[in-house]
Amino acid sequence: MTPRCVAAMPLAIVAIGCAAMHGGSGMASAPTGDILFAASSMPSAYGIQMRLEGSAAVRGDWLYIVVPTGLVRTYQGTADAWDLMLRAGLATCSGTGKWRLVSESRAARIAPLVGLTREHAMLDTTVRAFNDTLRLDLGVPQGTKLDRAWLTFELAWPIEGVLATYTLPGNSSLATPTRRWETGAQRPADVLCGS
């Protein structure tokens, strides 16, 4: 079993709005439109940093995420970025001050989005912009309380035989986009799940 390095940090993510739950069916209803978001781990001490800007919407039992604008770089030096992967997750409260992922998207390879090939996948401190749109989708389980749920992004890449990862949680609940918390000051679980 490969060891994992895991860290979590809050990020700036602008409202991702979803409609409230229907009482009887437990299904999420569709929002009136797509909601814009921005997420960033730049600047930070993480080995690979990323900034994402896009939109998300719940349609039926699915959360669709479209990211036309993105940036990626390493903190220092260079890194083989071919196996740098990103996935989106739907997080919800699981107790007082606790949370868990209830759904995850497939992992998407980032290197092709910034013009890197398998043969030439070295990433350095130069900021590289997305050349293509990243699309992710994930299921919304029945019974999910969207007012106590938020979007996360997990970056993962192998480094010296270890899978390095970190998770970026959003700064507002999915059903109440105006309810936000400050980056670095609070975490979603503290605000939405009690402390």
PDB file of C-alpha atoms in Angstrom:
ATOM      1  CA  MET A   1       0.000   0.000   0.000  1.00  0.00           C
ATOM      2  CA  THR A   2       1.376   3.393  -0.990  1.00  0.00           C
ATOM      3  CA  PRO A   3       1.524   5.987   1.814  1.00  0.00           C
ATOM      4  CA  ARG A   4      -0.398   9.222   1.265  1.00  0.00           C
ATOM      5  CA  CYS A   5       0.525  12.746   2.304  1.00  0.00           C
ATOM      6  CA  VAL A   6      -2.686  14.608   3.008  1.00  0.00           C
ATOM      7  CA  ALA A   7      -3.299  18.237   3.900  1.00  0.00           C
ATOM      8  CA  ALA A   8      -6.411  20.387   3.873  1.00  0.00           C
ATOM      9  CA  MET A   9      -6.681  24.123   3.378  1.00  0.00           C
ATOM     10  CA  PRO A  10      -9.530  26.552   2.845  1.00  0.00           C
ATOM     11  CA  LEU A  11      -9.663  28.452  -0.417  1.00  0.00           C
ATOM     12  CA  ALA A  12     -11.526  31.280  -1.994  1.00  0.00           C
ATOM     13  CA  ILE A  13     -14.453  29.863  -3.893  1.00  0.00           C
ATOM     14  CA  VAL A  14     -17.278  32.086  -4.944  1.00  0.00           C
ATOM     15  CA  ALA A  15     -20.852  30.909  -4.520  1.00  0.00           C
ATOM     16  CA  ILE A  16     -21.907  27.631  -5.993  1.00  0.00           C
ATOM     17  CA  GLY A  17     -25.669  27.746  -5.812  1.00  0.00           C
ATOM     18  CA  CYS A  18     -27.989  24.807  -5.753  1.00  0.00           C
ATOM     19  CA  ALA A  19     -31.658  24.633  -4.959  1.00  0.00           C
ATOM     20  CA  ALA A  20     -32.942  23.304  -1.646  1.00  0.00           C
ATOM     21  CA  MET A  21     -34.157  19.756  -1.217  1.00  0.00           C
ATOM     22  CA  HIS A  22     -37.688  18.644  -2.047  1.00  0.00           C
ATOM     23  CA  GLY A  23     -39.320  17.341   1.112  1.00  0.00           C
ATOM     24  CA  GLY A  24     -40.822  14.049  -0.093  1.00  0.00           C
ATOM     25  CA  SER A  25     -38.486  12.829  -2.805  1.00  0.00           C
ATOM     26  CA  GLY A  26     -35.135  13.720  -1.239  1.00  0.00           C
ATOM     27  CA  MET A  27     -33.889  14.762  -4.686  1.00  0.00           C
ATOM     28  CA  ALA A  28     -32.000  17.985  -5.361  1.00  0.00           C
ATOM     29  CA  SER A  29     -33.878  20.304  -7.694  1.00  0.00           C
ATOM     30  CA  ALA A  30     -32.214  22.269 -10.487  1.00  0.00           C
ATOM     31  CA  PRO A  31     -31.050  25.826  -9.818  1.00  0.00           C
ATOM     32  CA  THR A  32     -32.243  28.787 -11.882  1.00  0.00           C
ATOM     33  CA  GLY A  33     -28.841  28.963 -13.595  1.00  0.00           C
ATOM     34  CA  ASP A  34     -25.149  28.204 -13.407  1.00  0.00           C
ATOM     35  CA  ILE A  35     -23.246  29.743 -10.493  1.00  0.00           C
ATOM     36  CA  LEU A  36     -19.712  31.085 -10.957  1.00  0.00           C
ATOM     37  CA  PHE A  37     -16.855  29.977  -8.696  1.00  0.00           C
ATOM     38  CA  ALA A  38     -13.147  30.626  -8.274  1.00  0.00           C
ATOM     39  CA  ALA A  39     -10.743  28.419  -6.322  1.00  0.00           C
ATOM     40  CA  SER A  40      -7.049  28.940  -5.639  1.00  0.00           C
ATOM     41  CA  SER A  41      -4.134  27.499  -3.698  1.00  0.00           C
ATOM     42  CA  MET A  42      -1.854  30.264  -5.056  1.00  0.00           C
ATOM     43  CA  PRO A  43       0.213  31.364  -3.200  1.00  0.00           C
ATOM     44  CA  SER A  44       0.845  28.562  -0.736  1.00  0.00           C
ATOM     45  CA  ALA A  45       3.585  26.150   0.285  1.00  0.00           C
ATOM     46  CA  TYR A  46       1.964  23.194  -1.508  1.00  0.00           C
ATOM     47  CA  GLY A  47       4.295  21.498  -3.983  1.00  0.00           C
ATOM     48  CA  ILE A  48       1.907  22.090  -6.876  1.00  0.00           C
ATOM     49  CA  GLN A  49      -0.492  25.029  -6.815  1.00  0.00           C
ATOM     50  CA  MET A  50      -3.607  25.660  -8.878  1.00  0.00           C
ATOM     51  CA  ARG A  51      -6.209  28.334  -9.581  1.00  0.00           C
ATOM     52  CA  LEU A  52      -9.602  27.451 -11.093  1.00  0.00           C
ATOM     53  CA  GLU A  53     -12.453  29.633 -12.362  1.00  0.00           C
ATOM     54  CA  GLY A  54     -15.676  28.234 -13.726  1.00  0.00           C
ATOM     55  CA  SER A  55     -19.308  27.410 -13.066  1.00  0.00           C
ATOM     56  CA  ALA A  56     -21.318  24.646 -11.452  1.00  0.00           C
ATOM     57  CA  ALA A  57     -24.968  23.612 -11.467  1.00  0.00           C
ATOM     58  CA  VAL A  58     -27.151  20.834 -10.099  1.00  0.00           C
ATOM     59  CA  ARG A  59     -29.345  19.225 -12.737  1.00  0.00           C
ATOM     60  CA  GLY A  60     -31.447  16.402 -11.351  1.00  0.00           C
ATOM     61  CA  ASP A  61     -29.145  14.014  -9.461  1.00  0.00           C
ATOM     62  CA  TRP A  62     -25.919  15.424 -10.936  1.00  0.00           C
ATOM     63  CA  LEU A  63     -23.573  18.312 -10.184  1.00  0.00           C
ATOM     64  CA  TYR A  64     -21.913  19.594 -13.369  1.00  0.00           C
ATOM     65  CA  ILE A  65     -18.686  21.622 -13.140  1.00  0.00           C
ATOM     66  CA  VAL A  66     -17.145  23.522 -16.062  1.00  0.00           C
ATOM     67  CA  VAL A  67     -13.697  25.116 -15.643  1.00  0.00           C
ATOM     68  CA  PRO A  68     -12.651  27.112 -18.734  1.00  0.00           C
ATOM     69  CA  THR A  69      -9.958  29.088 -16.871  1.00  0.00           C
ATOM     70  CA  GLY A  70      -7.181  27.499 -14.848  1.00  0.00           C
ATOM     71  CA  LEU A  71      -3.555  28.048 -13.852  1.00  0.00           C
ATOM     72  CA  VAL A  72      -0.972  25.617 -12.469  1.00  0.00           C
ATOM     73  CA  ARG A  73       2.657  25.786 -11.270  1.00  0.00           C
ATOM     74  CA  THR A  74       5.056  24.205  -8.805  1.00  0.00           C
ATOM     75  CA  TYR A  75       6.069  25.912  -5.583  1.00  0.00           C
ATOM     76  CA  GLN A  76       9.767  25.592  -6.366  1.00  0.00           C
ATOM     77  CA  GLY A  77      11.995  23.658  -8.756  1.00  0.00           C
ATOM     78  CA  THR A  78      10.411  21.283 -11.260  1.00  0.00           C
ATOM     79  CA  ALA A  79       8.082  18.307 -11.102  1.00  0.00           C
ATOM     80  CA  ASP A  80       6.923  15.621 -13.516  1.00  0.00           C
ATOM     81  CA  ALA A  81       3.306  16.692 -13.914  1.00  0.00           C
ATOM     82  CA  TRP A  82       1.996  13.953 -16.220  1.00  0.00           C
ATOM     83  CA  ASP A  83       0.269  12.171 -13.333  1.00  0.00           C
ATOM     84  CA  LEU A  84      -1.057  15.367 -11.704  1.00  0.00           C
ATOM     85  CA  MET A  85      -4.769  14.660 -11.259  1.00  0.00           C
ATOM     86  CA  LEU A  86      -7.718  16.739 -10.074  1.00  0.00           C
ATOM     87  CA  ARG A  87     -11.134  15.569  -8.918  1.00  0.00           C
ATOM     88  CA  ALA A  88     -14.151  17.405  -7.537  1.00  0.00           C
ATOM     89  CA  GLY A  89     -16.051  16.238  -4.483  1.00  0.00           C
ATOM     90  CA  LEU A  90     -19.324  16.946  -2.731  1.00  0.00           C
ATOM     91  CA  ALA A  91     -18.751  17.303   1.017  1.00  0.00           C
ATOM     92  CA  THR A  92     -21.433  17.331   3.717  1.00  0.00           C
ATOM     93  CA  CYS A  93     -21.675  17.397   7.486  1.00  0.00           C
ATOM     94  CA  SER A  94     -21.363  14.058   9.290  1.00  0.00           C
ATOM     95  CA  GLY A  95     -21.524  15.364  12.859  1.00  0.00           C
ATOM     96  CA  THR A  96     -20.602  18.364  14.948  1.00  0.00           C
ATOM     97  CA  GLY A  97     -17.546  19.904  13.315  1.00  0.00           C
ATOM     98  CA  LYS A  98     -17.068  16.809  11.125  1.00  0.00           C
ATOM     99  CA  TRP A  99     -17.563  16.257   7.405  1.00  0.00           C
ATOM    100  CA  ARG A 100     -17.242  13.562   4.765  1.00  0.00           C
ATOM    101  CA  LEU A 101     -17.292  13.276   1.004  1.00  0.00           C
ATOM    102  CA  VAL A 102     -20.549  11.804  -0.276  1.00  0.00           C
ATOM    103  CA  SER A 103     -19.604  11.879  -3.948  1.00  0.00           C
ATOM    104  CA  GLU A 104     -16.518  12.357  -6.131  1.00  0.00           C
ATOM    105  CA  SER A 105     -15.949  12.966  -9.821  1.00  0.00           C
ATOM    106  CA  ARG A 106     -13.573  10.945 -11.939  1.00  0.00           C
ATOM    107  CA  ALA A 107      -9.960  12.125 -11.797  1.00  0.00           C
ATOM    108  CA  ALA A 108      -8.893  14.402 -14.654  1.00  0.00           C
ATOM    109  CA  ARG A 109      -5.303  14.673 -15.903  1.00  0.00           C
ATOM    110  CA  ILE A 110      -4.132  18.319 -15.825  1.00  0.00           C
ATOM    111  CA  ALA A 111      -0.981  18.117 -18.009  1.00  0.00           C
ATOM    112  CA  PRO A 112      -2.798  18.049 -21.396  1.00  0.00           C
ATOM    113  CA  LEU A 113      -4.905  21.049 -20.337  1.00  0.00           C
ATOM    114  CA  VAL A 114      -1.747  23.177 -20.004  1.00  0.00           C
ATOM    115  CA  GLY A 115      -0.035  21.841 -23.136  1.00  0.00           C
ATOM    116  CA  LEU A 116       2.263  19.248 -21.533  1.00  0.00           C
ATOM    117  CA  THR A 117       2.756  15.839 -23.169  1.00  0.00           C
ATOM    118  CA  ARG A 118       3.783  12.513 -21.632  1.00  0.00           C
ATOM    119  CA  GLU A 119       7.251  12.944 -23.158  1.00  0.00           C
ATOM    120  CA  HIS A 120       7.569  16.582 -22.007  1.00  0.00           C
ATOM    121  CA  ALA A 121       5.589  16.922 -18.758  1.00  0.00           C
ATOM    122  CA  MET A 122       7.986  18.933 -16.616  1.00  0.00           C
ATOM    123  CA  LEU A 123       6.206  21.647 -14.676  1.00  0.00           C
ATOM    124  CA  ASP A 124       8.145  24.507 -13.094  1.00  0.00           C
ATOM    125  CA  THR A 125       7.481  27.765 -11.256  1.00  0.00           C
ATOM    126  CA  THR A 126       6.249  29.365 -14.484  1.00  0.00           C
ATOM    127  CA  VAL A 127       2.474  29.815 -14.297  1.00  0.00           C
ATOM    128  CA  ARG A 128       0.834  27.759 -17.057  1.00  0.00           C
ATOM    129  CA  ALA A 129      -2.698  28.555 -18.193  1.00  0.00           C
ATOM    130  CA  PHE A 130      -5.321  26.015 -19.277  1.00  0.00           C
ATOM    131  CA  ASN A 131      -5.541  25.712 -23.074  1.00  0.00           C
ATOM    132  CA  ASP A 132      -8.806  23.754 -22.891  1.00  0.00           C
ATOM    133  CA  THR A 133     -11.900  23.483 -20.696  1.00  0.00           C
ATOM    134  CA  LEU A 134     -11.982  21.044 -17.783  1.00  0.00           C
ATOM    135  CA  ARG A 135     -15.372  19.354 -17.270  1.00  0.00           C
ATOM    136  CA  LEU A 136     -16.201  17.300 -14.192  1.00  0.00           C
ATOM    137  CA  ASP A 137     -19.469  15.802 -13.020  1.00  0.00           C
ATOM    138  CA  LEU A 138     -20.521  13.868  -9.947  1.00  0.00           C
ATOM    139  CA  GLY A 139     -23.673  12.398  -8.520  1.00  0.00           C
ATOM    140  CA  VAL A 140     -25.740  14.070  -5.806  1.00  0.00           C
ATOM    141  CA  PRO A 141     -26.938  11.261  -3.503  1.00  0.00           C
ATOM    142  CA  GLN A 142     -30.593  11.253  -2.506  1.00  0.00           C
ATOM    143  CA  GLY A 143     -31.128  12.901   0.865  1.00  0.00           C
ATOM    144  CA  THR A 144     -28.101  15.212   0.582  1.00  0.00           C
ATOM    145  CA  LYS A 145     -28.790  18.417   2.517  1.00  0.00           C
ATOM    146  CA  LEU A 146     -27.410  20.996   0.129  1.00  0.00           C
ATOM    147  CA  ASP A 147     -27.557  23.773   2.740  1.00  0.00           C
ATOM    148  CA  ARG A 148     -24.961  21.750   4.706  1.00  0.00           C
ATOM    149  CA  ALA A 149     -22.860  20.754   1.691  1.00  0.00           C
ATOM    150  CA  TRP A 150     -20.036  22.347  -0.293  1.00  0.00           C
ATOM    151  CA  LEU A 151     -17.768  21.662  -3.263  1.00  0.00           C
ATOM    152  CA  THR A 152     -14.175  20.476  -2.806  1.00  0.00           C
ATOM    153  CA  PHE A 153     -11.257  19.943  -5.175  1.00  0.00           C
ATOM    154  CA  GLU A 154      -8.547  17.343  -4.530  1.00  0.00           C
ATOM    155  CA  LEU A 155      -5.170  17.579  -6.245  1.00  0.00           C
ATOM    156  CA  ALA A 156      -2.993  14.449  -6.289  1.00  0.00           C
ATOM    157  CA  TRP A 157       0.413  13.671  -7.773  1.00  0.00           C
ATOM    158  CA  PRO A 158       3.131  11.078  -7.127  1.00  0.00           C
ATOM    159  CA  ILE A 159       6.407  12.321  -5.691  1.00  0.00           C
ATOM    160  CA  GLU A 160       9.261   9.979  -4.787  1.00  0.00           C
ATOM    161  CA  GLY A 161       6.968   6.939  -4.521  1.00  0.00           C
ATOM    162  CA  VAL A 162       4.357   8.694  -2.366  1.00  0.00           C
ATOM    163  CA  LEU A 163       1.000  10.071  -3.480  1.00  0.00           C
ATOM    164  CA  ALA A 164       0.895  13.715  -2.381  1.00  0.00           C
ATOM    165  CA  THR A 165      -2.615  15.170  -2.055  1.00  0.00           C
ATOM    166  CA  TYR A 166      -4.469  18.126  -0.655  1.00  0.00           C
ATOM    167  CA  THR A 167      -8.112  19.125  -0.585  1.00  0.00           C
ATOM    168  CA  LEU A 168      -9.460  22.617  -1.167  1.00  0.00           C
ATOM    169  CA  PRO A 169     -12.920  23.160   0.387  1.00  0.00           C
ATOM    170  CA  GLY A 170     -15.237  25.899  -0.857  1.00  0.00           C
ATOM    171  CA  ASN A 171     -16.317  28.934   1.160  1.00  0.00           C
ATOM    172  CA  SER A 172     -20.125  28.733   0.973  1.00  0.00           C
ATOM    173  CA  SER A 173     -22.888  26.189   1.299  1.00  0.00           C
ATOM    174  CA  LEU A 174     -24.347  24.885  -1.942  1.00  0.00           C
ATOM    175  CA  ALA A 175     -27.905  25.939  -1.116  1.00  0.00           C
ATOM    176  CA  THR A 176     -27.049  29.302   0.475  1.00  0.00           C
ATOM    177  CA  PRO A 177     -24.434  30.991  -1.748  1.00  0.00           C
ATOM    178  CA  THR A 178     -24.430  34.161   0.358  1.00  0.00           C
ATOM    179  CA  ARG A 179     -23.371  32.200   3.482  1.00  0.00           C
ATOM    180  CA  ARG A 180     -19.567  32.279   3.280  1.00  0.00           C
ATOM    181  CA  TRP A 181     -16.537  32.084   5.525  1.00  0.00           C
ATOM    182  CA  GLU A 182     -13.176  33.764   5.233  1.00  0.00           C
ATOM    183  CA  THR A 183     -10.292  31.866   3.679  1.00  0.00           C
ATOM    184  CA  GLY A 184      -7.887  30.723   6.377  1.00  0.00           C
ATOM    185  CA  ALA A 185     -10.096  31.951   9.221  1.00  0.00           C
ATOM    186  CA  GLN A 186     -12.753  29.240   9.256  1.00  0.00           C
ATOM    187  CA  ARG A 187     -13.456  25.927   7.611  1.00  0.00           C
ATOM    188  CA  PRO A 188     -16.753  24.794   6.056  1.00  0.00           C
ATOM    189  CA  ALA A 189     -17.242  22.147   8.749  1.00  0.00           C
ATOM    190  CA  ASP A 190     -16.904  24.814  11.463  1.00  0.00           C
ATOM    191  CA  VAL A 191     -19.529  27.059   9.858  1.00  0.00           C
ATOM    192  CA  LEU A 192     -22.026  24.527   8.510  1.00  0.00           C
ATOM    193  CA  CYS A 193     -21.585  21.604  10.913  1.00  0.00           C
ATOM    194  CA  GLY A 194     -21.120  23.499  14.187  1.00  0.00           C
ATOM    195  CA  SER A 195     -17.902  23.519  16.160  1.00  0.00           C
TER     196      SER A 195
END
